Coordinates of C-alpha atoms and ligand atoms in Angstrom, one line a residue:
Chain A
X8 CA 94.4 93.7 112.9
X9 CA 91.8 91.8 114.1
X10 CA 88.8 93.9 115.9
X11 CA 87.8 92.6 119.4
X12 CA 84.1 93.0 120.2
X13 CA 82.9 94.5 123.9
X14 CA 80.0 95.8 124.2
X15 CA 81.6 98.5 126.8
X16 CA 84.1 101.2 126.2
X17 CA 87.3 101.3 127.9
X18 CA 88.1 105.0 127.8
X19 CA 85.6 108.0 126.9
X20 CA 86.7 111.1 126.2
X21 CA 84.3 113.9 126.7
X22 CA 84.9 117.5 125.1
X23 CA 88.5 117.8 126.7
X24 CA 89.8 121.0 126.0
X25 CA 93.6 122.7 127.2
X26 CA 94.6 126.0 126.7
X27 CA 98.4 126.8 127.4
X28 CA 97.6 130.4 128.9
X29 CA 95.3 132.2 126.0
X30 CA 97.2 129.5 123.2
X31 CA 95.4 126.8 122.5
X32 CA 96.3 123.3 123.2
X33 CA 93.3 121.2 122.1
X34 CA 89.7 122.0 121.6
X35 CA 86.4 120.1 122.8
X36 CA 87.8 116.3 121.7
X37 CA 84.9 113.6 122.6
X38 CA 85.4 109.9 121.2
X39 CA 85.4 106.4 122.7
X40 CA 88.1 104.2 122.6
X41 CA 86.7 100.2 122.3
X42 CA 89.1 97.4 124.0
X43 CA 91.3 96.2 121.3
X44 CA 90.8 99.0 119.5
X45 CA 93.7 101.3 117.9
X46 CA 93.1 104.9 117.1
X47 CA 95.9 107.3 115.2
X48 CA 95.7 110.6 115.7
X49 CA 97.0 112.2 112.6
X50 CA 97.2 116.2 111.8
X51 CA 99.4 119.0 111.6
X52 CA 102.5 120.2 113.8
X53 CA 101.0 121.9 116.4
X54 CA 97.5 120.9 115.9
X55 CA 97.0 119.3 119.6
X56 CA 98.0 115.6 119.5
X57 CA 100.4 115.2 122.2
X58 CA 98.6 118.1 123.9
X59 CA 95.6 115.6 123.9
X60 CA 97.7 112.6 124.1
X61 CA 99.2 113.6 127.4
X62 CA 95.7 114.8 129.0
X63 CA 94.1 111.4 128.2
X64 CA 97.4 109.7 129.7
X65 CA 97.1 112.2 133.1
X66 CA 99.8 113.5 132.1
X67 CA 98.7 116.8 131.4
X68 CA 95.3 118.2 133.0
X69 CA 92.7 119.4 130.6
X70 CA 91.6 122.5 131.0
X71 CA 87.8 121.3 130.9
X72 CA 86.2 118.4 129.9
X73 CA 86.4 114.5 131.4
X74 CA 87.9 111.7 130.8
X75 CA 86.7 108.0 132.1
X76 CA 88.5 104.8 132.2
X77 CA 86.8 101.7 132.8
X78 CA 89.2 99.8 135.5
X79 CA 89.8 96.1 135.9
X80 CA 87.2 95.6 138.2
X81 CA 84.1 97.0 135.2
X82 CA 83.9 100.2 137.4
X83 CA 83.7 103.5 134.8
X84 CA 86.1 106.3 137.0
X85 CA 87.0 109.7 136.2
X86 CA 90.7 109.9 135.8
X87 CA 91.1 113.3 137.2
X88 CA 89.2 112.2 140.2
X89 CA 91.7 109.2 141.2
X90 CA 93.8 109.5 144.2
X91 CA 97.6 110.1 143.3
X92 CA 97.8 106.5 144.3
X93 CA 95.9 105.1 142.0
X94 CA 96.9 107.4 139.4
X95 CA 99.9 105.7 140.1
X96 CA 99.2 102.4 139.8
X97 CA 97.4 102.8 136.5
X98 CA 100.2 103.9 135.0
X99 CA 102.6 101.4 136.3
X100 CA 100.3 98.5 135.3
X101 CA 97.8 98.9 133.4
X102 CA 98.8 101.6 130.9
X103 CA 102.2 102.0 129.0
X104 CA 103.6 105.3 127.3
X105 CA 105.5 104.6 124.5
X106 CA 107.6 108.3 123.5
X107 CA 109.3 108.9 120.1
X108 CA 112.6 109.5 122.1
X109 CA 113.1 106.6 123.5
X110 CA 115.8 107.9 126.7
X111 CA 112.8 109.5 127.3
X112 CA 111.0 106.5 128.3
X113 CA 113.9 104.2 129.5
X114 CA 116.3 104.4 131.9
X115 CA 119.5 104.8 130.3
X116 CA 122.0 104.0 133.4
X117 CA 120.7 100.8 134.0
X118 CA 120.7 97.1 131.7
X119 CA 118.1 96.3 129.6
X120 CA 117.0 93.4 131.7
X121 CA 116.9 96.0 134.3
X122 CA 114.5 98.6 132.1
X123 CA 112.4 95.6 131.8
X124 CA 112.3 94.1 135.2
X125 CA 111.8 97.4 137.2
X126 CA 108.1 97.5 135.5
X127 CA 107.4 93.6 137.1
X128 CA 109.1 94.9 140.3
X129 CA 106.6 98.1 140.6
X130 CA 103.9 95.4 140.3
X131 CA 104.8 93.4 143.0
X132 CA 107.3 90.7 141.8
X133 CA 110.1 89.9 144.0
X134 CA 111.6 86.7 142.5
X135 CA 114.9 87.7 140.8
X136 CA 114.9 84.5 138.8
X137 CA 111.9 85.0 137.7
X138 CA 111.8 88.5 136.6
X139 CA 115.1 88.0 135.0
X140 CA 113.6 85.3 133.0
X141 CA 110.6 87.1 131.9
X142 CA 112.3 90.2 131.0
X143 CA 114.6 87.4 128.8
X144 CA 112.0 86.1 127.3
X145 CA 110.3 89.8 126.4
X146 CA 114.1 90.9 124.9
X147 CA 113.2 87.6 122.7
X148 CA 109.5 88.8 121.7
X149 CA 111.0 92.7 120.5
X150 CA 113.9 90.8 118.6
X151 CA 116.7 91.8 121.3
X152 CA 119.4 89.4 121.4
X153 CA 120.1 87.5 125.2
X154 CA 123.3 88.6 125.1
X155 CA 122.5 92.4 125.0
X156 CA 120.5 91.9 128.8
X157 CA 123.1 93.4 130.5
X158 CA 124.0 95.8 128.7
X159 CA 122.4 99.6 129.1
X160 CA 120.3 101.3 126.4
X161 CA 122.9 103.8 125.4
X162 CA 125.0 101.2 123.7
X163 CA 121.5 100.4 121.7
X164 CA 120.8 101.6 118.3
X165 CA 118.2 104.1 117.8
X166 CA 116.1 101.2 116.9
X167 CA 116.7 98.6 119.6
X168 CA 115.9 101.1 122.1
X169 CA 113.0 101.8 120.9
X170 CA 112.3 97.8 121.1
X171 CA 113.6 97.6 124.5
X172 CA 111.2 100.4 125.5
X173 CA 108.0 98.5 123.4
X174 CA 109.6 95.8 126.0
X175 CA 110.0 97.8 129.2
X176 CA 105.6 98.9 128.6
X177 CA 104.2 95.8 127.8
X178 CA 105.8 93.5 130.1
X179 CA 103.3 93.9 132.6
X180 CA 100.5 93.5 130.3
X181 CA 98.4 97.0 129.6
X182 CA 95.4 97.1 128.6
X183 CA 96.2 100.3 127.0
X184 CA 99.1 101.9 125.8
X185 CA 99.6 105.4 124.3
X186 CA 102.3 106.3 121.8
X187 CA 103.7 109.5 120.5
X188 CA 105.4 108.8 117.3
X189 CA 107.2 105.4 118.0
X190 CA 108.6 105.6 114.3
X191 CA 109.6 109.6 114.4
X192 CA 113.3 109.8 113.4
X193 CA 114.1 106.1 112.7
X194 CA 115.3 104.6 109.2
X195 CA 113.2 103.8 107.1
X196 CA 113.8 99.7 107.2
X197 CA 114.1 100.3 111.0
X198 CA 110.7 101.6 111.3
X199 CA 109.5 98.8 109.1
X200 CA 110.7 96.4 111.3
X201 CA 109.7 98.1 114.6
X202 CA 105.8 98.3 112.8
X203 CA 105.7 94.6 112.1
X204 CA 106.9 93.8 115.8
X205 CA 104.1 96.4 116.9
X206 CA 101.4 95.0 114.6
X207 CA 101.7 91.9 115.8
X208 CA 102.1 92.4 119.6
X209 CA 98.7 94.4 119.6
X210 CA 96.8 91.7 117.8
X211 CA 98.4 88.9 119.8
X212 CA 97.5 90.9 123.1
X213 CA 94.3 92.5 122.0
X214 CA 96.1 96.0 123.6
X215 CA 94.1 99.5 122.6
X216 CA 96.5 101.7 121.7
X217 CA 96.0 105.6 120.9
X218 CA 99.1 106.2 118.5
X219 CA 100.0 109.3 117.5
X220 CA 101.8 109.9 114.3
X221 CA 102.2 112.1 111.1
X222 CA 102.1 109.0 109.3
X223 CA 99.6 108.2 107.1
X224 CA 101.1 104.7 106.1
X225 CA 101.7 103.7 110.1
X226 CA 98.3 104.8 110.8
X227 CA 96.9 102.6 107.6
X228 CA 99.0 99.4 108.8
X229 CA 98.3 99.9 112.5
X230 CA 94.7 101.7 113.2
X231 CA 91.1 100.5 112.6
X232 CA 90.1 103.9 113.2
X233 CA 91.5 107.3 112.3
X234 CA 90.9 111.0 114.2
X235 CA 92.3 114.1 112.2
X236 CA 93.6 117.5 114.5
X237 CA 93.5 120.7 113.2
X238 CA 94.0 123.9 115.3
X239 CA 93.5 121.9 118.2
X240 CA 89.8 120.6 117.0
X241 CA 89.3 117.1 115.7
X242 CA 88.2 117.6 112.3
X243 CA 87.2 114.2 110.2
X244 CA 87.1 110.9 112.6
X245 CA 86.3 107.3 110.7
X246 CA 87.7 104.1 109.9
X247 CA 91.0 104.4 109.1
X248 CA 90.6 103.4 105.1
X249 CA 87.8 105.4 104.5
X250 CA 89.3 108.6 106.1
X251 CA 92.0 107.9 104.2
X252 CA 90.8 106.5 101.0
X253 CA 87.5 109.2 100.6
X254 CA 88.2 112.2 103.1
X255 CA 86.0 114.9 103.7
X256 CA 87.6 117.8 104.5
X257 CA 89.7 120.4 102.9
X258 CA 92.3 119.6 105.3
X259 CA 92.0 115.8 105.7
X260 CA 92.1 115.9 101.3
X261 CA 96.0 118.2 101.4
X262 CA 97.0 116.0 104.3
X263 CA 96.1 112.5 101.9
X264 CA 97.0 114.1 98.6
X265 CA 100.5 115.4 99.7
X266 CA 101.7 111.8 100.3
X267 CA 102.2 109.9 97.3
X268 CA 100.7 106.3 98.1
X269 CA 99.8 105.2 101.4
Chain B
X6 CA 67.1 82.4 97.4
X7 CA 66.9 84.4 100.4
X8 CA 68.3 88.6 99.5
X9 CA 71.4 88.9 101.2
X10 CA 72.5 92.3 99.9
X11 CA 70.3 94.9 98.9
X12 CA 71.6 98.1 97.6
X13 CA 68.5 100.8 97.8
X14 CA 68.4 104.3 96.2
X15 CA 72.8 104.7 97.0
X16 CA 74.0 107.8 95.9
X17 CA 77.6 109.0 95.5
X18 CA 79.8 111.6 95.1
X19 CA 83.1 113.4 95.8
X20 CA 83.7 117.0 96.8
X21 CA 87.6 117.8 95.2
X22 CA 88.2 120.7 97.6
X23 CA 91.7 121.4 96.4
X24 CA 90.0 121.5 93.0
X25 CA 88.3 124.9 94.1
X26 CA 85.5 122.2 95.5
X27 CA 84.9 120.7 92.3
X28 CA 81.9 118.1 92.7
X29 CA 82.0 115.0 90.8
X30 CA 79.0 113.4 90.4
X31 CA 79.4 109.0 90.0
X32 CA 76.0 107.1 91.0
X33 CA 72.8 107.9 91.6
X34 CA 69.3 106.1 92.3
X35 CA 71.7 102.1 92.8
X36 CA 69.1 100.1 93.1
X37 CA 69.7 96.0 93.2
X38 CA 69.9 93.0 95.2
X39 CA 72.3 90.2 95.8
X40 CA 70.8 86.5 96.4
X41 CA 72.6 84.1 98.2
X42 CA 74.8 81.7 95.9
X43 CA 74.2 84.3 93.1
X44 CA 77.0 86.4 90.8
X45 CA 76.1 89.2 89.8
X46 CA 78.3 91.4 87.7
X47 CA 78.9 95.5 87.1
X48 CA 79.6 96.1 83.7
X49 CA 79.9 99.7 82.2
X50 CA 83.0 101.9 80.8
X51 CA 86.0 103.0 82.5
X52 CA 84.8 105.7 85.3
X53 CA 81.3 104.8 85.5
X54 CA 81.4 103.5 89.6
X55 CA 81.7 99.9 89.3
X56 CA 84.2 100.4 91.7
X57 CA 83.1 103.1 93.7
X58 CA 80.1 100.7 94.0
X59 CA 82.0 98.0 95.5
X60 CA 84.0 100.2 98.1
X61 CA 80.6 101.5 99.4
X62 CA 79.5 98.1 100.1
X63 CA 83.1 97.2 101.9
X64 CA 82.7 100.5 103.6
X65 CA 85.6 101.7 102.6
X66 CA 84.1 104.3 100.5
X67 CA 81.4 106.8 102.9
X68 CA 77.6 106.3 101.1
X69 CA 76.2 109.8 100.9
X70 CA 73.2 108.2 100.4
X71 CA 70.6 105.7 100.9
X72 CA 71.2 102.4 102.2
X73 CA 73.0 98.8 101.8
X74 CA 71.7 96.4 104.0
X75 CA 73.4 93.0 104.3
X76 CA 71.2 90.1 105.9
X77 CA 72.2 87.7 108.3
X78 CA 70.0 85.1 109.9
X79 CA 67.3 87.8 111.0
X80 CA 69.6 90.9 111.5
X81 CA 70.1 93.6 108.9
X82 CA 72.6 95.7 109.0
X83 CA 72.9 99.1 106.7
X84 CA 76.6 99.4 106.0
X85 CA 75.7 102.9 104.9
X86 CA 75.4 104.2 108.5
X87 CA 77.1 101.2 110.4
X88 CA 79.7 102.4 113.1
X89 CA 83.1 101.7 112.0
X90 CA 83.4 99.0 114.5
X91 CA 80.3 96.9 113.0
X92 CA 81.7 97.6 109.9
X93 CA 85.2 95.9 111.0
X94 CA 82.9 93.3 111.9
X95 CA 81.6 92.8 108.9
X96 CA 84.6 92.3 106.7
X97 CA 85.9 89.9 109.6
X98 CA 82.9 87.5 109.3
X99 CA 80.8 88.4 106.4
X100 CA 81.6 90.9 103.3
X101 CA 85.2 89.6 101.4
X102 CA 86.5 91.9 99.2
X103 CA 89.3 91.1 96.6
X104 CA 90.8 94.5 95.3
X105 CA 92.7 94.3 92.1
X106 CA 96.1 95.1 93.9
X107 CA 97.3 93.4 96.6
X108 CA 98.7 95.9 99.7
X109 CA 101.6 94.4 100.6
X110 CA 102.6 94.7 104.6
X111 CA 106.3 94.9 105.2
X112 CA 108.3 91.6 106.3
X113 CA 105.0 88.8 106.4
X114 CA 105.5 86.0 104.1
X115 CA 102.9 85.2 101.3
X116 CA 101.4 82.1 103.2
X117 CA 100.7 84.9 106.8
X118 CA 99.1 87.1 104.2
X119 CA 96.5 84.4 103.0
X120 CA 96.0 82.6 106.0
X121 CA 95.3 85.6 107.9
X122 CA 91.3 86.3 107.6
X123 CA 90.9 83.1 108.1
X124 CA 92.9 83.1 111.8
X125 CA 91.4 86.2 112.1
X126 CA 87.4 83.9 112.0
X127 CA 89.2 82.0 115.0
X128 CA 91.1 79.1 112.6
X129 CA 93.4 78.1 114.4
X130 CA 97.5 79.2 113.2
X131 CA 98.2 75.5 111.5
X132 CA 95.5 74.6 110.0
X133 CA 95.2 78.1 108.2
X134 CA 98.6 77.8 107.0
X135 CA 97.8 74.6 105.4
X136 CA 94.5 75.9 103.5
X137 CA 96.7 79.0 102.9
X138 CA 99.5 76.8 100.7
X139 CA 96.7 74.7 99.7
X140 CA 95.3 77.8 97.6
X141 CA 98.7 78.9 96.4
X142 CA 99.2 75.4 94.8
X143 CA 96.3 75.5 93.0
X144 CA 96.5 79.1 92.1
X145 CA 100.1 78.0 90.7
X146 CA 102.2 79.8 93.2
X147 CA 105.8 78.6 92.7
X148 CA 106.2 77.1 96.2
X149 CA 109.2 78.6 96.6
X150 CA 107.6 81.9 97.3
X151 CA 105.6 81.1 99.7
X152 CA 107.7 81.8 102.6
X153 CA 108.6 85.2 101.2
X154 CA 107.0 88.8 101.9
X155 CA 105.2 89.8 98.4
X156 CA 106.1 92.4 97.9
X157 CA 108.9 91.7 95.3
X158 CA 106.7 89.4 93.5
X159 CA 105.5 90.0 90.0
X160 CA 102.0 91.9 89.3
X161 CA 100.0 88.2 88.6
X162 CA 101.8 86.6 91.5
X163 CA 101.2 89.4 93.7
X164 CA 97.2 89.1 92.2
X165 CA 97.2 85.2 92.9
X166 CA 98.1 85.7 96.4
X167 CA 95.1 88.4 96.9
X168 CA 92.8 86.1 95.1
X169 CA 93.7 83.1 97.8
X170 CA 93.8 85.5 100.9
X171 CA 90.0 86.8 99.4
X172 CA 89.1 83.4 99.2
X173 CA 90.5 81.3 102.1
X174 CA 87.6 82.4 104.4
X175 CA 84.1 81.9 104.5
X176 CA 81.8 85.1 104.1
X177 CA 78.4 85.0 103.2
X178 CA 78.9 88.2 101.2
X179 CA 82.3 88.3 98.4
X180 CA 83.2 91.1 96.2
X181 CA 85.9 90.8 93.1
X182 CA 87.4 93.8 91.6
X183 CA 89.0 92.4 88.3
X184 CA 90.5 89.6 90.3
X185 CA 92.0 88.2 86.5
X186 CA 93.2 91.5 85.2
X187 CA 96.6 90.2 84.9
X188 CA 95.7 86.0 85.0
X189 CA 96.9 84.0 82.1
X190 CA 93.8 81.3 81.0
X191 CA 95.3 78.5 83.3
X192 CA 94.7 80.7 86.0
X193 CA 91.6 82.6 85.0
X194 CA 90.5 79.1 84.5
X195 CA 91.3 78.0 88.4
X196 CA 89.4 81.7 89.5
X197 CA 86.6 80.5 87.6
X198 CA 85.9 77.4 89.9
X199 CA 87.0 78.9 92.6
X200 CA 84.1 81.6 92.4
X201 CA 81.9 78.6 91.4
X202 CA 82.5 76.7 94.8
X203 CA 81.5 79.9 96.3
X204 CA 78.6 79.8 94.7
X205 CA 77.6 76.4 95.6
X206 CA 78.2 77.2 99.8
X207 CA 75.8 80.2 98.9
X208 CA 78.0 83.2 98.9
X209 CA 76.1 86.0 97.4
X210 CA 78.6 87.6 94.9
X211 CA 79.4 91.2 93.1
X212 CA 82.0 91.2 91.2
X213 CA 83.8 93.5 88.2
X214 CA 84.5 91.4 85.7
X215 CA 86.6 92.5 82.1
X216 CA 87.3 89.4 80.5
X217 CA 84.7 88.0 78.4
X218 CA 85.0 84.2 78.7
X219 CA 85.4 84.5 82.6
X220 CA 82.0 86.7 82.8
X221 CA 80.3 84.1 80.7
X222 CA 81.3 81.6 82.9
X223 CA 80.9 83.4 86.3
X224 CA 78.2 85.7 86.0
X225 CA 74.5 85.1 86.6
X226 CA 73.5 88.7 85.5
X227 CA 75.0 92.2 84.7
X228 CA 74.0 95.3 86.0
X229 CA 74.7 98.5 83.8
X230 CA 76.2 100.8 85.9
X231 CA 75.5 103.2 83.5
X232 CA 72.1 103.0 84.7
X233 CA 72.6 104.7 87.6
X234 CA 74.7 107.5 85.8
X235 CA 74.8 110.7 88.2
X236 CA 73.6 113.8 86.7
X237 CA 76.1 115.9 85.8
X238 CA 74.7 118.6 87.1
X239 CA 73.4 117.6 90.1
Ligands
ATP316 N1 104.0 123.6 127.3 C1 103.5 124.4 126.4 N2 103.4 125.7 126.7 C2 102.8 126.5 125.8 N3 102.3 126.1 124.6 C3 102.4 124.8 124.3 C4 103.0 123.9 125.2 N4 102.9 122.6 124.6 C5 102.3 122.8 123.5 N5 102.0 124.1 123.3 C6 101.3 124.6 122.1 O1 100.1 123.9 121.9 C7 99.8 123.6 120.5 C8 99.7 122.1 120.3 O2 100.9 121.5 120.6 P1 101.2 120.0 120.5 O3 102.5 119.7 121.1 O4 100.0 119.3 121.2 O5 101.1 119.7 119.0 P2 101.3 118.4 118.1 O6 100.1 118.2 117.3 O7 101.8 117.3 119.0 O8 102.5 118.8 117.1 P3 103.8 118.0 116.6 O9 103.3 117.2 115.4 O10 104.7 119.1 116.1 O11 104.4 117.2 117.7 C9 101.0 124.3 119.8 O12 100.6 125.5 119.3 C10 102.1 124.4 120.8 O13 102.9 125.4 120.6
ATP317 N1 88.8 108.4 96.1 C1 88.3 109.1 95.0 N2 88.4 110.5 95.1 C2 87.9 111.2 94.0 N3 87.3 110.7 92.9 C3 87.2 109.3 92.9 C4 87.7 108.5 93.9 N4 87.5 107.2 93.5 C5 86.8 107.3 92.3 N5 86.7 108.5 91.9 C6 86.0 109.0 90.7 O1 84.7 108.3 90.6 C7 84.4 107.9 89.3 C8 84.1 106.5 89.3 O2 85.3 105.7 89.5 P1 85.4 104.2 89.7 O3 86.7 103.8 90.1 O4 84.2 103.7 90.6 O5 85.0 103.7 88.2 P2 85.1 102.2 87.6 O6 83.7 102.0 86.9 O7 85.5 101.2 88.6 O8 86.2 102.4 86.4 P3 87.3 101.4 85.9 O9 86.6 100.4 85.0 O10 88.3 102.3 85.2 O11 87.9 100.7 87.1 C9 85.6 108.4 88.4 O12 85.3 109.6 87.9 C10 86.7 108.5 89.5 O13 87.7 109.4 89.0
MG318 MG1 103.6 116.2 119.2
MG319 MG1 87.3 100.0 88.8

C-alpha cells in the first residue's frame, strides 16, 4: 500500500446530495480523492454508498452538489458538465467499474479474451494479434489460465469472473476505478485470493480506487483512508487504522465492535 | 543531539459510547523529547498509556490534544494535526513502528512481508529480498519459512518476522512495543544489537520495554508514564 505523493487532487467531491423522490439517497458528501489513493466507504445497508458511488462514477446524477475530475491533460472539469462524448470516453478509458455481480460488469455471451479485448478495441486498437496477446497476458496477471481465453464467463466460477472482470477494467489502464463490493458473496478463501490479486495491482499501477464494502477487514488491507455513511451523511472520515483502531462516533464504535478482529 | 521528536502537553482519551459514553481518562500533560541516536523507554504498569503513547505518535491513535512534532532537516511536522496523507508519508520514510503482533496479510510469504517498507522507500525488488532473508537469518528464522505466508507460524516466529520488517528500513524516527515479549535470550540478544546499530545511524528511539536485562542494555532513560496519569475525573 504504498501512498503516492501529488500535490493535486484527482477527484473533488463537493457537498453531493441525491434524494430518490422525498427518500434520501446521500446527504452533502465533500472529500478529495489523491492519485494513488484508495478510499472505502464503509456503513450501513442503505446508508448511501452506492447511491454516492454511482453519482461520483456519472452514473447517477446528484441531486445537488459537484463533482470535478482532473483529466489527462491537468485540466480540473466538472463531470456533469462533459459532453455525452466525453462522458463516454472517460469511462471507457480512464475509469473502470468494478460491480459485486460480476455478469453485471461482463459480457457473458462472449470469451474471456473477448471481455478483455473489447475494452482495448473501444480505445482505438485494431491489431487482433495484438489485442489477443494483451488480453493473454492480463488473463495471466488475474491468475486465469490461457486455456480458459476462449471460453465465456458463464462457465467461470463465481471467483474467476470476478478476476476476468478486475481484467476486462484495468486493461486499458485507469487511473481510477470504483468498486461496489468486489468480495460481496464470494468464499471466504476466494475472496482472500481475489484481495491479494487486488492489493497488488493497485500498488503496482498506482490506480485510486473508491471501494465500497461492508468490510471492515477489506477496507484495513486495501484503503489508506476510510469514510463512514450513515443515513446518507458521511459521519467519521480518517485514515483507515485510526478510524478503525480509535473511532469516534456512536455509530463508527457498533460498526468496529460488532466484528471480532479486523 | 539535535530533538527529533518532541511530545508537548499530549492529552488522551476515549469516549466508550456503547458504555452509556463512559470516558476513560489515559494521559495527560506528555511532555518529552526524543534525540537523535537516543532510546528512550516508557515504563509504568499495565494500562497506564505506554502504548496509547506510541500509537499517537504513529498516528494511528487521534491526539485529542497538544502536539508531536517530528523534525526533519528544517521541517516540522505535528503528527497531531497532520492530514492522513502526510501522516502515510511519515511512516513510509520516517516514523517505524514495531507492534507487538504481527498482522498477517493473506497469501505473501514472510521474506514480501519484511522486504516490503523497504521497496516501499524505492529499494529496488532484489536487493530488498536479500536484506529481507538477511534479517531472518540473523533473527534465527528457520529458512525454510521464509517462502511461506506467516500466518501459521508460531507467536516468536511470527514476532521475529515483525521485528525484521520494523527494522529493514531506514527511519529517522523507530518505535518498539515489546518487540521481545515472546524472544528466548539468543534472540533478545540479536534485538539488542540490532536497536544498537540503530542507534549508531542516529535513529531517535521510543520504545516499551518489559524485560529487564534488555532495558538495561537498550535504554538511555525511562519516562514514567505514570507521570502523566489522567485525572480520573477529568
Ligand atoms: N432507485 C432507487 N429508488 C428509490 N430509492 C432508492 C433507489 N436506490 C436506492 N434507494 C434508497 O436510497 C437509500 C440508499 O441506498 P444505497 O443503495 O445507496 O445504499 P447502500 O449503502 O449501498 O446499501 P447496501 O449496503 O445495502 O448496498 C436506501 O434507503 C435505498 O432504499
Ligand atoms: N482503542 C481503545 N479503545 C478504548 N480504550 C483503549 C483503547 N486503547 C487503549 N485503551 C485504554 O487506554 C488505557 C491505556 O492503554 P495502553 O494500551 O496504552 O496501556 P499500556 O501502558 O500500553 O499497558 P500494557 O502494559 O498492558 O500494554 C487502558 O485503560 C486501555 O483500556
Ligand atoms: Mg450498495
Ligand atoms: Mg501496551
Amino acid at each position: 500500500m504504498n501512498t503516492i505523493q501529488s500535490d493535486e487532487p484527482l477527484l473533488q467531491v463537493h457537498n453531493v446530495t441525491r434524494y430518490y423522490g422525498d427518500r434520501v439517497g446521500c446527504l452533502d458528501v465533500s472529500f478529495d480523492l489523491w492519485p494513488g489513493e484508495v478510499l472505502a466507504i464503509v456503513g450501513e445497508s442503505g446508508s448511501g454508498k452506492t447511491t454516492l458511488l454511482n453519482c461520483l462514477s456519472t452514473r447517477l446524477a446528484p441531486t445537488a452538489g459537484a463533482i470535478e475530475y482532473r483529466m489527462r491533460d491537468g485540466a480540473m472539469r466538472n463531470l456533469y458538465q462533459l459532453t455525452e462524448a466525453e462522458r463516454r470516453l472517460l469511462m471507457r478509458t480512464d475509469w473502470g467499474f468494478v460491480h459485486q455481480n460480476a455478469a453485471d460488469g461482463l459480457r457473458m455471451n462472449v470469451s474471456a479474451g473477448a471481455n478483455v479485448g473489447e475494452r482495448l478495441m473501444a480505445v482505438g486498437q485494431r491489431h487482433y494479434g495484438n489485442i489477443r496477446s494483451t488480453a493473454d497476458d492480463w488473463l495471466g496477471r488475474v491468475e486465469i489460465e490461457s486455456d480458459r481465453i476462449d471460453d465465456d464467463p458463464r462457465s467461470f466460477s463465481g471467483g474467476m469472473r470476478q478476476r476476468l472482470q478486475i481484467a476486462r477494467n484495468l486493461v486499458t489502464h485507469p487511473r481510477l476505478v470504483f468498486m461496489d463490493e468486489p468480495t460481496g458473496g464470494l468464499d471466504v478463501s476466494v475472496q482472500a485470493r481475489l484481495l491479494d490479486l487486488l492489493r497488488r495491482l493497485v500498488s503496482d499501477l498506482g490506480l485510486s480506487v473508491v471501494i465500497v464494502t461492508h468490510d471492515l477487514a477489506v477496507a484495513r488491507l486495501l484503503s489508506h483512508r476510510i469514510m463512514v455513511m450513515r443515513q446518507g451523511y458521511v459521519i467519521e472520515a480518517g485514515l483507515t487504522d485510526q478510524v478503525l483502531d480509535d473511532p469516534r462516533e456512536p455509530y463508527s464504535q457498533l460498526l468496529v465492535s460488532s466484528i471480532l478482529q479486523v | 543531539m539535535p530533538v527529533r521528536l518532541y511530545l508537548n502537553n499530549v492529552g488522551k482519551s476515549f469516549t466508550m459510547h456503547l458504555q452509556g459514553g463512559t470516558i476513560i481518562p489515559v494521559v495527560d500533560k506528555v511532555e518529552f523529547s526524543v534525540n537523535t541516536g537516543e532510546c528512550v523507554v516508557l515504563g509504568g504498569p499495565s494500562g497506564a498509556g505506554k502504548s496509547s503513547i506510541l500509537k499517537m505518535i504513529y498516528g494511528n491513535y487521534r491526539c485529542d490534544q497538544g502536539q508531536i512534532l517530528v523534525t526533519i532537516d528544517d521541517e516540522i511536522i505535528n503528527v497531531a494535526d497532520a492530514e492522513p496523507r502526510k501522516v502515510l508519508q511519515l511512516r513510509e520514510d520516517t516514523i517505524g513502528y514495531v507492534s507487538q503482533f504481527l498482522r498477517t496479510i493473506p497469501r505473501v510469504s514472510a521474506e514480501d512481508v519484511v522486504a516490503e517498507p523497504l521497496i516501499a522507500q524505492g529499494e529496488s525488488e532484489d536487493n530488498a529480498v536479500k536484506k529481507a532473508r538477511s534479517l531472518l537469518a540473523r533473527l534465527n528464522v528457520p529458512e525454510r519459512l521464509w517462502t511461506l505466508p506467516p500466518a501459521t507460524f508460531s507467536g516468536g516466529e511470527q514476532q521475529r518476522v515483525n521485528i525484521a520488517r520494523g527494522f529493514i528500513a531506514h527511519y529517522p524516527i523507530l518505535l518498539l512495543d515489546e518487540p521481545t515479549a515472546s524472544l528466548d535470550a539468543a534472540n533478545r540478544a540479536v534485538v539488542v544489537r540490532l536497536v544498537q546499530e540503530k542507534k549508531e545511524q542516529g535513529v531517535a528511539m521510543v520504545g516499551i520495554l518489559h524485560d529487564q536485562d534488555v532495558r538495561e542494555e537498550i535504554a538511555d532513560r525511562i519516562i514514567d508514564v505514570t507521570a502523566f496519569a489522567a485525572d480520573a475525573a477529568a
